Every structure is written in C-alpha cells, then in structure tokens.
C-alpha cells in the first residue's frame, strides 16, 4: 500500500466545531434551503421530511430563509 492520501475537503462537509445534533441539523437545513433557493417543498423533499416538519424545525431554530438576489 502506498502512503495515505488525504482527500480535499468537500464543500458539503459540516464544520468540525459544534457537533451537537441541534447544530448539525440546523446547519444542514440552512444549507439545503440555500441550495434550493428557499423552496421549502423541495428542501423538505431533499431532507426526506414532511414540509410541515421542516417549517417546525425552521421555527425551532429561528431560521427565516430569504433567497438572495
């Protein structure tokens, strides 16, 4: 076997800071909302959750997503 090669960090990797479930879930929801340009139905589908569950989690985490220009 050759020397270990370290993969370049992917853009979708969560930060190594706070790894609590709450923090990871909040970060993931925020990123999916950004990727779907704020389309909550699509974001819920990507996350594999019901749209109303997404709304509840957004409220719980204080996430108000406004799509950028």
Short mmCIF file of N, CA and C in Angstrom, two decimals:
data_model
loop_
_atom_site.label_atom_id
_atom_site.label_comp_id
_atom_site.label_asym_id
_atom_site.label_seq_id
_atom_site.Cartn_x
_atom_site.Cartn_y
_atom_site.Cartn_z
N UNK A 1 0.83 -1.20 0.00
CA UNK A 1 0.00 0.00 0.00
C UNK A 1 0.86 1.24 0.00
N UNK A 2 0.48 2.23 -0.72
CA UNK A 2 1.22 3.48 -0.79
C UNK A 2 0.90 4.38 0.39
N UNK A 3 1.49 5.54 0.44
CA UNK A 3 1.23 6.47 1.54
C UNK A 3 -0.23 6.91 1.52
N UNK A 4 -0.74 7.16 2.73
CA UNK A 4 -2.14 7.59 2.86
C UNK A 4 -2.31 8.94 2.18
N UNK A 5 -3.37 9.04 1.42
CA UNK A 5 -3.67 10.30 0.74
C UNK A 5 -4.87 10.93 1.40
N UNK A 6 -4.73 12.18 1.72
CA UNK A 6 -5.83 12.89 2.35
C UNK A 6 -6.68 13.55 1.28
N UNK A 7 -7.97 13.28 1.33
CA UNK A 7 -8.88 13.86 0.35
C UNK A 7 -9.07 15.34 0.63
N UNK A 8 -9.25 16.09 -0.42
CA UNK A 8 -9.54 17.52 -0.26
C UNK A 8 -10.91 17.66 0.38
N UNK A 9 -11.08 18.65 1.28
CA UNK A 9 -12.37 18.81 1.93
C UNK A 9 -13.46 19.17 0.92
N UNK A 10 -14.56 18.50 1.02
CA UNK A 10 -15.69 18.76 0.12
C UNK A 10 -16.47 19.98 0.62
N UNK A 11 -17.12 20.66 -0.29
CA UNK A 11 -17.88 21.86 0.07
C UNK A 11 -19.08 21.53 0.94
N UNK A 12 -19.56 20.29 0.89
CA UNK A 12 -20.75 19.94 1.65
C UNK A 12 -20.44 19.32 3.01
N UNK A 13 -19.19 19.35 3.44
CA UNK A 13 -18.81 18.80 4.74
C UNK A 13 -19.17 19.80 5.82
N UNK A 14 -19.75 19.29 6.90
CA UNK A 14 -20.11 20.16 8.01
C UNK A 14 -18.87 20.55 8.78
N UNK A 15 -18.85 21.74 9.39
CA UNK A 15 -17.68 22.18 10.14
C UNK A 15 -17.42 21.28 11.35
N UNK A 16 -16.18 21.25 11.80
CA UNK A 16 -15.79 20.38 12.91
C UNK A 16 -16.08 21.00 14.27
N UNK A 17 -16.55 22.21 14.33
CA UNK A 17 -16.82 22.88 15.60
C UNK A 17 -17.86 22.15 16.42
N UNK A 18 -18.98 22.77 16.63
CA UNK A 18 -20.08 22.21 17.42
C UNK A 18 -20.72 21.06 16.66
N UNK A 19 -20.65 19.87 17.21
CA UNK A 19 -21.22 18.69 16.54
C UNK A 19 -22.49 18.20 17.22
N UNK A 20 -23.13 19.03 18.00
CA UNK A 20 -24.38 18.60 18.62
C UNK A 20 -25.40 18.35 17.52
N UNK A 21 -26.34 17.48 17.80
CA UNK A 21 -27.37 17.16 16.81
C UNK A 21 -28.10 18.43 16.39
N UNK A 22 -28.41 19.28 17.34
CA UNK A 22 -29.12 20.52 17.05
C UNK A 22 -28.32 21.38 16.06
N UNK A 23 -27.03 21.52 16.30
CA UNK A 23 -26.19 22.34 15.44
C UNK A 23 -26.05 21.75 14.04
N UNK A 24 -25.83 20.45 13.99
CA UNK A 24 -25.68 19.78 12.69
C UNK A 24 -26.98 19.87 11.89
N UNK A 25 -28.11 19.63 12.57
CA UNK A 25 -29.42 19.70 11.90
C UNK A 25 -29.69 21.11 11.39
N UNK A 26 -29.41 22.11 12.21
CA UNK A 26 -29.63 23.50 11.82
C UNK A 26 -28.76 23.87 10.61
N UNK A 27 -27.50 23.47 10.64
CA UNK A 27 -26.59 23.77 9.53
C UNK A 27 -27.06 23.08 8.25
N UNK A 28 -27.46 21.82 8.36
CA UNK A 28 -27.93 21.08 7.19
C UNK A 28 -29.18 21.72 6.59
N UNK A 29 -30.13 22.07 7.43
CA UNK A 29 -31.36 22.70 6.94
C UNK A 29 -31.03 24.02 6.24
N UNK A 30 -30.17 24.82 6.85
CA UNK A 30 -29.80 26.10 6.25
C UNK A 30 -29.15 25.89 4.88
N UNK A 31 -28.24 24.93 4.79
CA UNK A 31 -27.55 24.67 3.51
C UNK A 31 -28.51 24.16 2.44
N UNK A 32 -29.42 23.29 2.82
CA UNK A 32 -30.37 22.77 1.83
C UNK A 32 -31.30 23.89 1.36
N UNK A 33 -31.70 24.76 2.27
CA UNK A 33 -32.53 25.90 1.87
C UNK A 33 -31.78 26.81 0.90
N UNK A 34 -30.50 26.99 1.14
CA UNK A 34 -29.69 27.80 0.22
C UNK A 34 -29.61 27.12 -1.15
N UNK A 35 -29.38 25.81 -1.15
CA UNK A 35 -29.26 25.07 -2.40
C UNK A 35 -30.56 25.03 -3.20
N UNK A 36 -31.69 25.11 -2.50
CA UNK A 36 -32.99 25.07 -3.18
C UNK A 36 -33.57 26.47 -3.36
N UNK A 37 -32.74 27.48 -3.16
CA UNK A 37 -33.16 28.88 -3.30
C UNK A 37 -34.40 29.19 -2.47
N UNK A 38 -34.47 28.59 -1.29
CA UNK A 38 -35.57 28.87 -0.37
C UNK A 38 -36.85 28.10 -0.66
N UNK A 39 -36.82 27.20 -1.64
CA UNK A 39 -38.01 26.40 -1.96
C UNK A 39 -38.20 25.36 -0.87
N UNK A 40 -39.12 25.64 0.05
CA UNK A 40 -39.30 24.80 1.22
C UNK A 40 -39.81 23.40 0.88
N UNK A 41 -40.65 23.29 -0.12
CA UNK A 41 -41.15 21.97 -0.52
C UNK A 41 -40.01 21.11 -1.06
N UNK A 42 -39.17 21.71 -1.90
CA UNK A 42 -38.02 20.98 -2.43
C UNK A 42 -37.02 20.65 -1.34
N UNK A 43 -36.79 21.60 -0.43
CA UNK A 43 -35.86 21.37 0.68
C UNK A 43 -36.33 20.20 1.54
N UNK A 44 -37.62 20.17 1.85
CA UNK A 44 -38.17 19.08 2.65
C UNK A 44 -37.97 17.74 1.93
N UNK A 45 -38.19 17.74 0.63
CA UNK A 45 -38.01 16.52 -0.15
C UNK A 45 -36.55 16.06 -0.11
N UNK A 46 -35.62 16.99 -0.28
CA UNK A 46 -34.20 16.65 -0.24
C UNK A 46 -33.82 16.10 1.13
N UNK A 47 -34.38 16.68 2.18
CA UNK A 47 -34.08 16.25 3.55
C UNK A 47 -34.81 14.97 3.93
N UNK A 48 -35.82 14.59 3.14
CA UNK A 48 -36.57 13.37 3.43
C UNK A 48 -37.54 13.54 4.59
N UNK A 49 -38.04 14.77 4.75
CA UNK A 49 -39.00 15.05 5.81
C UNK A 49 -40.23 15.73 5.22
N UNK A 50 -41.31 15.74 5.98
CA UNK A 50 -42.54 16.39 5.57
C UNK A 50 -42.34 17.90 5.60
N UNK A 51 -43.02 18.62 4.72
CA UNK A 51 -42.88 20.07 4.66
C UNK A 51 -43.25 20.73 5.99
N UNK A 52 -44.29 20.23 6.65
CA UNK A 52 -44.67 20.83 7.94
C UNK A 52 -43.60 20.57 9.00
N UNK A 53 -42.92 19.44 8.91
CA UNK A 53 -41.81 19.17 9.83
C UNK A 53 -40.69 20.17 9.59
N UNK A 54 -40.41 20.48 8.33
CA UNK A 54 -39.39 21.47 8.01
C UNK A 54 -39.78 22.82 8.60
N UNK A 55 -41.03 23.23 8.44
CA UNK A 55 -41.49 24.51 8.99
C UNK A 55 -41.29 24.55 10.50
N UNK A 56 -41.63 23.45 11.18
CA UNK A 56 -41.47 23.40 12.64
C UNK A 56 -40.01 23.51 13.03
N UNK A 57 -39.14 22.82 12.30
CA UNK A 57 -37.71 22.87 12.61
C UNK A 57 -37.15 24.27 12.32
N UNK A 58 -37.61 24.90 11.26
CA UNK A 58 -37.16 26.25 10.95
C UNK A 58 -37.55 27.20 12.08
N UNK A 59 -38.77 27.06 12.58
CA UNK A 59 -39.23 27.90 13.68
C UNK A 59 -38.41 27.61 14.93
N UNK A 60 -38.18 26.34 15.22
CA UNK A 60 -37.41 25.92 16.39
C UNK A 60 -36.00 26.52 16.38
N UNK A 61 -35.38 26.55 15.20
CA UNK A 61 -34.01 27.05 15.08
C UNK A 61 -33.94 28.54 14.74
N UNK A 62 -35.09 29.17 14.57
CA UNK A 62 -35.11 30.59 14.23
C UNK A 62 -34.60 30.87 12.83
N UNK A 63 -34.86 29.94 11.91
CA UNK A 63 -34.41 30.10 10.53
C UNK A 63 -35.49 30.76 9.69
N UNK A 64 -35.20 31.91 9.21
CA UNK A 64 -36.09 32.61 8.27
C UNK A 64 -35.28 32.78 7.00
N UNK A 65 -35.54 31.94 6.02
CA UNK A 65 -34.74 31.99 4.82
C UNK A 65 -35.31 32.96 3.81
N UNK A 66 -34.49 33.90 3.42
CA UNK A 66 -34.85 34.85 2.36
C UNK A 66 -33.89 34.62 1.20
N UNK A 67 -34.38 34.18 0.06
CA UNK A 67 -33.50 33.94 -1.08
C UNK A 67 -32.77 35.22 -1.48
N UNK A 68 -31.50 35.07 -1.84
CA UNK A 68 -30.69 36.21 -2.25
C UNK A 68 -31.05 36.68 -3.64
N UNK A 69 -30.45 37.81 -4.05
CA UNK A 69 -30.75 38.37 -5.39
C UNK A 69 -30.27 37.50 -6.52
#
